Amino acid sequence: MKEYKCNENDLQYVMPIHFRLEYDHQNGMVIHLTLTALDRVYNHLLHTENFYGYFFEYAKPKEKPKPMPKKEPDILEIYYTDEKGNRIDKEDLQPNIVIYLVIKGQNLAGKTGDLELSNAKVDFEHQGVYLENDILENYVLESDYNKIELKVIKPKND
């Protein structure tokens, strides 16, 4: 018996007479399909068979949908550090020192917002400008990692 590998268009005007499905661990699923030909030869006489054509649709595996990248900004972490990068607790801030507000997140680049620093013991300056009510207004985040220099000052309401 001759093995024949064919395309979808080759399977016209044939009749399946035998079908076997096997699974091979190296080659995957193997389908054996025996087909008749339109013309047959019996005792040296040519016979043409008339029957309806069979068409086969091959089920192709669907691709898994790719997850859509998250576009909304997401702040993961906010904390204060000293000039050496050591973390400082909000309660330990003292006047007349320079600190850094570190903001880490995802999809933050180019986003604008008001940063509320709220600390009853101290006030803040950013680039020499006093922050009214401890709010850094309309700050534009440059990347997913932002390090903002602040100067801690005595509260103005004392």
CSV table of N, CA and C in Angstrom, one decimal:
chain,number,residue,atom,x,y,z
A,1,MET,N,0.8,-1.2,0.0
A,1,MET,CA,0.0,0.0,0.0
A,1,MET,C,0.9,1.2,0.0
A,2,LYS,N,0.5,2.2,-0.8
A,2,LYS,CA,1.3,3.4,-1.0
A,2,LYS,C,0.8,4.5,0.0
A,3,GLU,N,1.7,5.1,0.7
A,3,GLU,CA,1.4,6.3,1.5
A,3,GLU,C,1.4,7.5,0.7
A,4,TYR,N,0.4,8.4,0.9
A,4,TYR,CA,0.4,9.6,0.1
A,4,TYR,C,0.0,10.7,1.1
A,5,LYS,N,0.9,11.7,1.1
A,5,LYS,CA,0.6,12.9,1.8
A,5,LYS,C,0.0,14.0,0.9
A,6,CYS,N,-1.1,14.5,1.3
A,6,CYS,CA,-1.9,15.4,0.4
A,6,CYS,C,-2.3,16.7,1.1
A,7,ASN,N,-2.6,17.6,0.3
A,7,ASN,CA,-3.2,18.9,0.7
A,7,ASN,C,-4.7,18.8,0.8
A,8,GLU,N,-5.3,19.9,1.3
A,8,GLU,CA,-6.8,19.9,1.4
A,8,GLU,C,-7.4,19.8,0.0
A,9,ASN,N,-6.8,20.4,-1.0
A,9,ASN,CA,-7.4,20.4,-2.4
A,9,ASN,C,-7.3,19.1,-3.1
A,10,ASP,N,-6.4,18.2,-2.6
A,10,ASP,CA,-6.2,16.9,-3.2
A,10,ASP,C,-7.3,15.9,-2.9
A,11,LEU,N,-8.1,16.2,-1.8
A,11,LEU,CA,-9.1,15.3,-1.3
A,11,LEU,C,-10.5,15.5,-2.0
A,12,GLN,N,-10.5,15.6,-3.3
A,12,GLN,CA,-11.8,15.8,-4.0
A,12,GLN,C,-12.1,14.5,-4.7
A,13,TYR,N,-13.4,14.1,-4.8
A,13,TYR,CA,-13.9,13.0,-5.5
A,13,TYR,C,-13.2,11.7,-5.0
A,14,VAL,N,-13.2,11.5,-3.7
A,14,VAL,CA,-12.7,10.3,-3.1
A,14,VAL,C,-13.7,9.8,-2.1
A,15,MET,N,-13.7,8.5,-1.8
A,15,MET,CA,-14.6,8.0,-0.8
A,15,MET,C,-13.7,7.3,0.3
A,16,PRO,N,-13.9,7.8,1.6
A,16,PRO,CA,-13.1,7.1,2.6
A,16,PRO,C,-13.7,5.7,2.9
A,17,ILE,N,-12.8,4.7,3.0
A,17,ILE,CA,-13.3,3.4,3.3
A,17,ILE,C,-12.7,2.8,4.6
A,18,HIS,N,-11.7,3.5,5.1
A,18,HIS,CA,-11.1,3.0,6.3
A,18,HIS,C,-10.5,4.3,7.0
A,19,PHE,N,-10.7,4.3,8.4
A,19,PHE,CA,-10.1,5.4,9.1
A,19,PHE,C,-9.6,4.9,10.4
A,20,ARG,N,-8.3,5.3,10.8
A,20,ARG,CA,-7.7,4.9,12.1
A,20,ARG,C,-7.0,6.1,12.6
A,21,LEU,N,-7.2,6.3,13.9
A,21,LEU,CA,-6.5,7.4,14.6
A,21,LEU,C,-5.6,6.9,15.7
A,22,GLU,N,-4.3,7.3,15.7
A,22,GLU,CA,-3.4,6.8,16.7
A,22,GLU,C,-2.7,8.1,17.3
A,23,TYR,N,-2.1,7.8,18.4
A,23,TYR,CA,-1.4,8.9,19.1
A,23,TYR,C,0.1,8.4,19.3
A,24,ASP,N,1.0,9.1,18.7
A,24,ASP,CA,2.4,8.8,18.8
A,24,ASP,C,3.1,9.8,19.7
A,25,HIS,N,3.8,9.4,20.8
A,25,HIS,CA,4.3,10.4,21.7
A,25,HIS,C,5.4,11.2,21.1
A,26,GLN,N,6.0,10.8,20.0
A,26,GLN,CA,7.0,11.6,19.4
A,26,GLN,C,6.5,12.4,18.3
A,27,ASN,N,5.5,11.9,17.5
A,27,ASN,CA,5.0,12.6,16.3
A,27,ASN,C,3.7,13.2,16.6
A,28,GLY,N,3.1,13.0,17.8
A,28,GLY,CA,1.8,13.6,18.0
A,28,GLY,C,0.7,12.7,17.4
A,29,MET,N,-0.4,13.3,17.1
A,29,MET,CA,-1.6,12.6,16.5
A,29,MET,C,-1.3,12.1,15.1
A,30,VAL,N,-1.5,10.9,14.8
A,30,VAL,CA,-1.4,10.3,13.5
A,30,VAL,C,-2.7,9.8,13.0
A,31,ILE,N,-3.1,10.3,11.8
A,31,ILE,CA,-4.4,9.8,11.2
A,31,ILE,C,-4.1,9.0,10.0
A,32,HIS,N,-4.7,7.8,10.0
A,32,HIS,CA,-4.6,6.9,8.8
A,32,HIS,C,-5.9,6.9,8.2
A,33,LEU,N,-6.0,7.3,6.9
A,33,LEU,CA,-7.2,7.4,6.2
A,33,LEU,C,-7.0,6.7,4.8
A,34,THR,N,-7.8,5.6,4.6
A,34,THR,CA,-7.7,4.9,3.3
A,34,THR,C,-8.9,5.5,2.4
A,35,LEU,N,-8.5,5.8,1.2
A,35,LEU,CA,-9.5,6.4,0.3
A,35,LEU,C,-9.6,5.6,-1.0
A,36,THR,N,-10.8,5.7,-1.6
A,36,THR,CA,-10.9,5.1,-3.0
A,36,THR,C,-10.5,6.1,-4.0
A,37,ALA,N,-10.2,5.6,-5.2
A,37,ALA,CA,-9.9,6.5,-6.3
A,37,ALA,C,-11.2,6.6,-7.2
A,38,LEU,N,-11.3,7.7,-7.9
A,38,LEU,CA,-12.4,7.8,-8.8
A,38,LEU,C,-12.4,6.7,-9.9
A,39,ASP,N,-11.3,6.4,-10.4
A,39,ASP,CA,-11.2,5.4,-11.5
A,39,ASP,C,-10.5,4.1,-10.9
A,40,ARG,N,-11.1,3.0,-11.2
A,40,ARG,CA,-10.5,1.7,-10.7
A,40,ARG,C,-10.4,0.8,-11.9
A,41,VAL,N,-9.4,-0.1,-11.8
A,41,VAL,CA,-9.2,-1.1,-12.9
A,41,VAL,C,-9.5,-2.5,-12.3
A,42,TYR,N,-10.4,-3.2,-12.9
A,42,TYR,CA,-10.8,-4.6,-12.6
A,42,TYR,C,-10.6,-5.4,-13.8
A,43,ASN,N,-9.8,-6.4,-13.7
A,43,ASN,CA,-9.6,-7.4,-14.8
A,43,ASN,C,-9.2,-6.7,-16.1
A,44,HIS,N,-8.4,-5.7,-16.0
A,44,HIS,CA,-7.9,-4.9,-17.1
A,44,HIS,C,-9.0,-4.0,-17.7
A,45,LEU,N,-10.1,-3.9,-17.1
A,45,LEU,CA,-11.2,-3.0,-17.6
A,45,LEU,C,-11.2,-1.8,-16.7
A,46,LEU,N,-11.4,-0.6,-17.3
A,46,LEU,CA,-11.4,0.6,-16.5
A,46,LEU,C,-12.9,0.9,-16.1
A,47,HIS,N,-13.1,1.1,-14.8
A,47,HIS,CA,-14.4,1.4,-14.2
A,47,HIS,C,-14.3,2.7,-13.6
A,48,THR,N,-15.3,3.6,-13.8
A,48,THR,CA,-15.4,4.9,-13.2
A,48,THR,C,-16.5,4.8,-12.1
A,49,GLU,N,-16.2,5.2,-10.9
A,49,GLU,CA,-17.3,5.2,-9.9
A,49,GLU,C,-17.9,6.6,-9.8
A,50,ASN,N,-19.2,6.6,-9.6
A,50,ASN,CA,-19.9,7.8,-9.5
A,50,ASN,C,-20.3,7.9,-8.0
A,51,PHE,N,-19.8,8.9,-7.3
A,51,PHE,CA,-20.3,9.1,-6.0
A,51,PHE,C,-20.0,10.6,-5.6
A,52,TYR,N,-20.6,11.1,-4.6
A,52,TYR,CA,-20.4,12.4,-4.2
A,52,TYR,C,-19.0,12.7,-3.6
A,53,GLY,N,-18.5,13.8,-3.8
A,53,GLY,CA,-17.2,14.1,-3.2
A,53,GLY,C,-17.3,14.4,-1.7
A,54,TYR,N,-16.3,14.0,-1.0
A,54,TYR,CA,-16.2,14.2,0.4
A,54,TYR,C,-15.1,15.3,0.6
A,55,PHE,N,-15.5,16.2,1.5
A,55,PHE,CA,-14.5,17.3,1.8
A,55,PHE,C,-14.2,17.3,3.3
A,56,PHE,N,-13.0,17.5,3.6
A,56,PHE,CA,-12.6,17.4,5.0
A,56,PHE,C,-12.1,18.7,5.4
A,57,GLU,N,-12.6,19.1,6.6
A,57,GLU,CA,-12.1,20.3,7.2
A,57,GLU,C,-11.2,19.9,8.4
A,58,TYR,N,-10.1,20.5,8.4
A,58,TYR,CA,-9.1,20.2,9.4
A,58,TYR,C,-9.3,21.2,10.5
A,59,ALA,N,-9.5,20.8,11.7
A,59,ALA,CA,-9.6,21.7,12.9
A,59,ALA,C,-8.2,22.2,13.2
A,60,LYS,N,-8.0,23.5,13.1
A,60,LYS,CA,-6.8,24.1,13.5
A,60,LYS,C,-6.9,24.6,14.9
A,61,PRO,N,-5.9,24.4,15.7
A,61,PRO,CA,-5.9,24.8,17.1
A,61,PRO,C,-6.0,26.4,17.2
A,62,LYS,N,-6.9,26.8,18.1
A,62,LYS,CA,-7.0,28.3,18.2
A,62,LYS,C,-5.9,28.8,19.0
A,63,GLU,N,-5.5,30.0,18.7
A,63,GLU,CA,-4.4,30.6,19.4
A,63,GLU,C,-5.0,31.2,20.7
A,64,LYS,N,-4.2,31.1,21.8
A,64,LYS,CA,-4.7,31.7,23.0
A,64,LYS,C,-4.6,33.2,22.9
A,65,PRO,N,-5.6,33.9,23.4
A,65,PRO,CA,-5.5,35.3,23.3
A,65,PRO,C,-4.4,35.8,24.2
A,66,LYS,N,-3.7,36.8,23.7
A,66,LYS,CA,-2.6,37.4,24.4
A,66,LYS,C,-3.2,38.4,25.4
A,67,PRO,N,-2.7,38.4,26.7
A,67,PRO,CA,-3.2,39.3,27.6
A,67,PRO,C,-2.8,40.7,27.2
A,68,MET,N,-3.8,41.6,27.4
A,68,MET,CA,-3.6,43.0,27.1
A,68,MET,C,-2.7,43.7,28.1
A,69,PRO,N,-1.8,44.4,27.7
A,69,PRO,CA,-0.9,45.1,28.7
A,69,PRO,C,-1.7,46.1,29.5
A,70,LYS,N,-1.4,46.2,30.7
A,70,LYS,CA,-2.1,47.1,31.6
A,70,LYS,C,-1.6,48.5,31.3
A,71,LYS,N,-2.6,49.4,31.0
A,71,LYS,CA,-2.2,50.8,30.6
A,71,LYS,C,-2.5,51.8,31.8
A,72,GLU,N,-3.2,51.4,32.8
A,72,GLU,CA,-3.5,52.3,33.9
A,72,GLU,C,-2.3,52.4,34.8
A,73,PRO,N,-2.0,53.6,35.3
A,73,PRO,CA,-0.9,53.7,36.2
A,73,PRO,C,-1.1,53.0,37.5
A,74,ASP,N,-0.1,52.4,38.0
A,74,ASP,CA,-0.2,51.6,39.3
A,74,ASP,C,1.0,51.9,40.2
A,75,ILE,N,0.7,52.6,41.3
A,75,ILE,CA,1.8,52.9,42.2
A,75,ILE,C,2.0,51.7,43.1
A,76,LEU,N,3.2,51.2,43.2
A,76,LEU,CA,3.5,50.0,44.0
A,76,LEU,C,4.1,50.4,45.3
A,77,GLU,N,4.9,51.5,45.4
A,77,GLU,CA,5.6,51.8,46.6
A,77,GLU,C,6.0,53.2,46.7
A,78,ILE,N,5.8,53.8,47.9
A,78,ILE,CA,6.2,55.2,48.1
A,78,ILE,C,6.9,55.2,49.5
A,79,TYR,N,8.1,55.8,49.5
A,79,TYR,CA,8.8,55.9,50.8
A,79,TYR,C,9.8,57.1,50.7
A,80,TYR,N,10.4,57.4,51.9
A,80,TYR,CA,11.4,58.5,52.0
A,80,TYR,C,12.7,57.8,52.2
A,81,THR,N,13.8,58.5,51.6
A,81,THR,CA,15.2,58.1,51.8
A,81,THR,C,16.0,59.3,52.1
A,82,ASP,N,17.2,59.0,52.7
A,82,ASP,CA,18.2,60.1,52.9
A,82,ASP,C,19.0,60.2,51.7
A,83,GLU,N,20.1,61.0,51.8
A,83,GLU,CA,20.9,61.2,50.6
A,83,GLU,C,21.7,59.9,50.2
A,84,LYS,N,21.9,59.0,51.2
A,84,LYS,CA,22.6,57.8,50.9
A,84,LYS,C,21.7,56.7,50.4
A,85,GLY,N,20.4,56.9,50.4
A,85,GLY,CA,19.5,55.9,49.9
A,85,GLY,C,18.9,55.0,51.0
A,86,ASN,N,19.2,55.4,52.3
A,86,ASN,CA,18.6,54.6,53.4
A,86,ASN,C,17.2,55.1,53.7
A,87,ARG,N,16.3,54.2,53.9
A,87,ARG,CA,14.9,54.5,54.1
A,87,ARG,C,14.7,55.3,55.4
A,88,ILE,N,13.8,56.2,55.4
A,88,ILE,CA,13.5,57.0,56.6
A,88,ILE,C,12.0,56.9,56.9
A,89,ASP,N,11.6,56.6,58.1
A,89,ASP,CA,10.2,56.6,58.5
A,89,ASP,C,9.6,58.0,58.5
A,90,LYS,N,8.4,58.1,58.1
A,90,LYS,CA,7.7,59.4,58.1
A,90,LYS,C,7.7,60.1,59.4
A,91,GLU,N,7.7,59.3,60.5
A,91,GLU,CA,7.7,59.9,61.9
A,91,GLU,C,9.1,60.4,62.3
A,92,ASP,N,10.1,60.0,61.6
A,92,ASP,CA,11.5,60.4,62.0
A,92,ASP,C,12.0,61.6,61.2
A,93,LEU,N,11.2,62.3,60.5
A,93,LEU,CA,11.7,63.4,59.7
A,93,LEU,C,11.9,64.6,60.6
A,94,GLN,N,13.1,65.2,60.4
A,94,GLN,CA,13.5,66.4,61.2
A,94,GLN,C,13.7,67.6,60.3
A,95,PRO,N,13.5,68.8,60.8
A,95,PRO,CA,13.7,70.0,60.0
A,95,PRO,C,15.1,70.2,59.6
A,96,ASN,N,15.3,70.9,58.5
A,96,ASN,CA,16.6,71.3,57.9
A,96,ASN,C,17.4,70.1,57.4
A,97,ILE,N,16.8,69.1,56.8
A,97,ILE,CA,17.5,68.0,56.2
A,97,ILE,C,16.9,67.9,54.8
A,98,VAL,N,17.7,67.3,53.9
A,98,VAL,CA,17.2,67.0,52.5
A,98,VAL,C,16.9,65.5,52.5
A,99,ILE,N,15.7,65.2,52.0
A,99,ILE,CA,15.3,63.8,51.8
A,99,ILE,C,14.8,63.6,50.4
A,100,TYR,N,14.5,62.4,50.1
A,100,TYR,CA,14.0,62.1,48.7
A,100,TYR,C,12.7,61.3,48.9
A,101,LEU,N,11.7,61.6,48.1
A,101,LEU,CA,10.5,60.9,48.1
A,101,LEU,C,10.6,59.9,46.9
A,102,VAL,N,10.6,58.6,47.1
A,102,VAL,CA,10.8,57.6,46.1
A,102,VAL,C,9.4,57.1,45.7
A,103,ILE,N,9.1,57.1,44.5
A,103,ILE,CA,7.8,56.5,44.0
A,103,ILE,C,8.1,55.5,42.9
A,104,LYS,N,7.7,54.2,43.2
A,104,LYS,CA,7.9,53.1,42.3
A,104,LYS,C,6.5,52.6,41.8
A,105,GLY,N,6.4,52.3,40.5
A,105,GLY,CA,5.2,51.8,40.0
A,105,GLY,C,5.3,51.3,38.6
A,106,GLN,N,4.1,51.2,37.9
A,106,GLN,CA,4.1,50.7,36.6
A,106,GLN,C,3.2,51.7,35.8
A,107,ASN,N,3.6,52.0,34.5
A,107,ASN,CA,2.9,52.9,33.6
A,107,ASN,C,2.8,54.3,34.2
A,108,LEU,N,3.8,54.8,34.9
A,108,LEU,CA,3.7,56.1,35.5
A,108,LEU,C,4.3,57.2,34.6
A,109,ALA,N,5.1,56.9,33.7
A,109,ALA,CA,5.8,57.9,32.9
A,109,ALA,C,4.8,58.8,32.2
A,110,GLY,N,5.0,60.1,32.4
A,110,GLY,CA,4.1,61.1,31.8
A,110,GLY,C,2.8,61.4,32.5
A,111,LYS,N,2.6,60.7,33.6
A,111,LYS,CA,1.3,61.0,34.4
A,111,LYS,C,1.5,62.1,35.3
A,112,THR,N,0.5,62.9,35.5
A,112,THR,CA,0.5,64.1,36.3
A,112,THR,C,-0.4,63.9,37.5
A,113,GLY,N,0.0,64.4,38.7
A,113,GLY,CA,-0.9,64.2,39.8
A,113,GLY,C,-0.4,65.1,41.0
A,114,ASP,N,-1.3,65.2,42.0
A,114,ASP,CA,-0.9,65.9,43.2
A,114,ASP,C,-0.5,64.9,44.2
A,115,LEU,N,0.7,65.1,44.8
A,115,LEU,CA,1.3,64.2,45.8
A,115,LEU,C,1.1,64.8,47.2
A,116,GLU,N,0.3,64.1,48.0
A,116,GLU,CA,0.0,64.6,49.4
A,116,GLU,C,1.0,64.0,50.3
A,117,LEU,N,1.8,64.8,51.0
A,117,LEU,CA,2.8,64.3,51.9
A,117,LEU,C,2.4,64.3,53.3
A,118,SER,N,1.4,65.1,53.7
A,118,SER,CA,0.8,65.2,55.0
A,118,SER,C,1.7,64.7,56.2
A,119,ASN,N,2.2,65.7,56.8
A,119,ASN,CA,3.0,65.4,58.0
A,119,ASN,C,2.8,66.5,59.0
A,120,ALA,N,2.2,66.2,60.2
A,120,ALA,CA,1.9,67.3,61.2
A,120,ALA,C,3.1,67.9,61.8
A,121,LYS,N,4.2,67.2,61.9
A,121,LYS,CA,5.4,67.6,62.6
A,121,LYS,C,6.3,68.6,61.8
A,122,VAL,N,6.3,68.4,60.4
A,122,VAL,CA,7.2,69.2,59.6
A,122,VAL,C,6.4,69.6,58.3
A,123,ASP,N,7.0,70.6,57.6
A,123,ASP,CA,6.6,71.0,56.3
A,123,ASP,C,7.7,70.7,55.2
A,124,PHE,N,7.4,70.9,54.0
A,124,PHE,CA,8.3,70.6,52.9
A,124,PHE,C,8.5,71.7,51.9
A,125,GLU,N,9.7,71.7,51.3
A,125,GLU,CA,9.9,72.6,50.1
A,125,GLU,C,10.4,71.7,49.0
A,126,HIS,N,10.0,72.1,47.8
A,126,HIS,CA,10.5,71.4,46.6
A,126,HIS,C,11.0,72.4,45.6
A,127,GLN,N,12.3,72.3,45.3
A,127,GLN,CA,13.0,73.3,44.5
A,127,GLN,C,12.8,74.7,45.0
A,128,GLY,N,12.9,74.9,46.3
A,128,GLY,CA,12.8,76.2,46.9
A,128,GLY,C,11.4,76.8,47.1
A,129,VAL,N,10.4,76.0,46.7
A,129,VAL,CA,9.0,76.5,46.8
A,129,VAL,C,8.3,75.7,48.0
A,130,TYR,N,7.7,76.5,48.9
A,130,TYR,CA,7.0,75.9,50.0
A,130,TYR,C,5.8,75.2,49.5
A,131,LEU,N,5.6,74.0,50.0
A,131,LEU,CA,4.4,73.1,49.6
A,131,LEU,C,3.3,73.4,50.6
A,132,GLU,N,2.3,74.2,50.1
A,132,GLU,CA,1.1,74.5,50.9
A,132,GLU,C,0.3,73.2,51.2
A,133,ASN,N,0.0,73.1,52.5
A,133,ASN,CA,-0.8,71.9,53.0
A,133,ASN,C,0.0,70.6,52.7
A,134,ASP,N,1.3,70.7,52.5
A,134,ASP,CA,2.1,69.5,52.3
A,134,ASP,C,1.7,68.7,51.0
A,135,ILE,N,1.3,69.5,50.0
A,135,ILE,CA,0.8,68.9,48.7
A,135,ILE,C,1.7,69.4,47.6
A,136,LEU,N,2.4,68.5,46.9
A,136,LEU,CA,3.2,68.8,45.7
A,136,LEU,C,2.2,68.7,44.5
A,137,GLU,N,1.8,69.9,44.0
A,137,GLU,CA,0.7,69.9,43.0
A,137,GLU,C,1.3,69.8,41.6
A,138,ASN,N,0.4,69.1,40.8
A,138,ASN,CA,0.7,68.9,39.3
A,138,ASN,C,2.1,68.4,39.0
A,139,TYR,N,2.6,67.4,39.8
A,139,TYR,CA,3.9,66.9,39.5
A,139,TYR,C,3.8,65.9,38.4
A,140,VAL,N,4.7,66.0,37.4
A,140,VAL,CA,4.7,65.1,36.3
A,140,VAL,C,5.8,64.0,36.6
A,141,LEU,N,5.3,62.7,36.7
A,141,LEU,CA,6.2,61.6,36.9
A,141,LEU,C,7.0,61.3,35.6
A,142,GLU,N,8.3,61.1,35.8
A,142,GLU,CA,9.1,60.9,34.6
A,142,GLU,C,9.3,59.5,34.1
A,143,SER,N,9.2,58.5,35.1
A,143,SER,CA,9.3,57.1,34.7
A,143,SER,C,8.6,56.3,35.7
A,144,ASP,N,8.9,55.0,35.7
A,144,ASP,CA,8.3,54.1,36.7
A,144,ASP,C,9.0,54.1,38.0
A,145,TYR,N,10.2,54.8,38.0
A,145,TYR,CA,11.0,55.0,39.3
A,145,TYR,C,11.3,56.5,39.4
A,146,ASN,N,10.7,57.2,40.3
A,146,ASN,CA,10.9,58.6,40.5
A,146,ASN,C,11.5,58.9,41.9
A,147,LYS,N,12.5,59.8,41.9
A,147,LYS,CA,13.2,60.2,43.1
A,147,LYS,C,13.1,61.7,43.2
A,148,ILE,N,12.3,62.2,44.1
A,148,ILE,CA,12.0,63.6,44.2
A,148,ILE,C,12.7,64.2,45.4
A,149,GLU,N,13.5,65.2,45.1
A,149,GLU,CA,14.3,65.9,46.2
A,149,GLU,C,13.3,66.8,47.0
A,150,LEU,N,13.3,66.7,48.3
A,150,LEU,CA,12.5,67.6,49.1
A,150,LEU,C,13.4,68.1,50.3
A,151,LYS,N,13.1,69.3,50.7
A,151,LYS,CA,13.8,69.9,51.9
A,151,LYS,C,12.7,69.9,53.0
A,152,VAL,N,13.1,69.3,54.2
A,152,VAL,CA,12.2,69.3,55.3
A,152,VAL,C,12.5,70.6,56.1
A,153,ILE,N,11.4,71.3,56.4
A,153,ILE,CA,11.5,72.6,57.2
A,153,ILE,C,10.5,72.5,58.4
A,154,LYS,N,10.7,73.5,59.2
A,154,LYS,CA,9.8,73.7,60.4
A,154,LYS,C,8.4,74.0,59.9
A,155,PRO,N,7.4,73.6,60.6
A,155,PRO,CA,6.0,73.9,60.1
A,155,PRO,C,5.8,75.4,60.2
A,156,LYS,N,5.1,76.0,59.3
A,156,LYS,CA,4.9,77.4,59.2
A,156,LYS,C,3.7,77.8,60.1
A,157,ASN,N,2.9,76.9,60.5
A,157,ASN,CA,1.7,77.2,61.4
A,157,ASN,C,2.1,77.3,62.9
A,158,ASP,N,3.4,77.1,63.2
A,158,ASP,CA,3.8,77.2,64.6
A,158,ASP,C,4.1,78.6,65.0
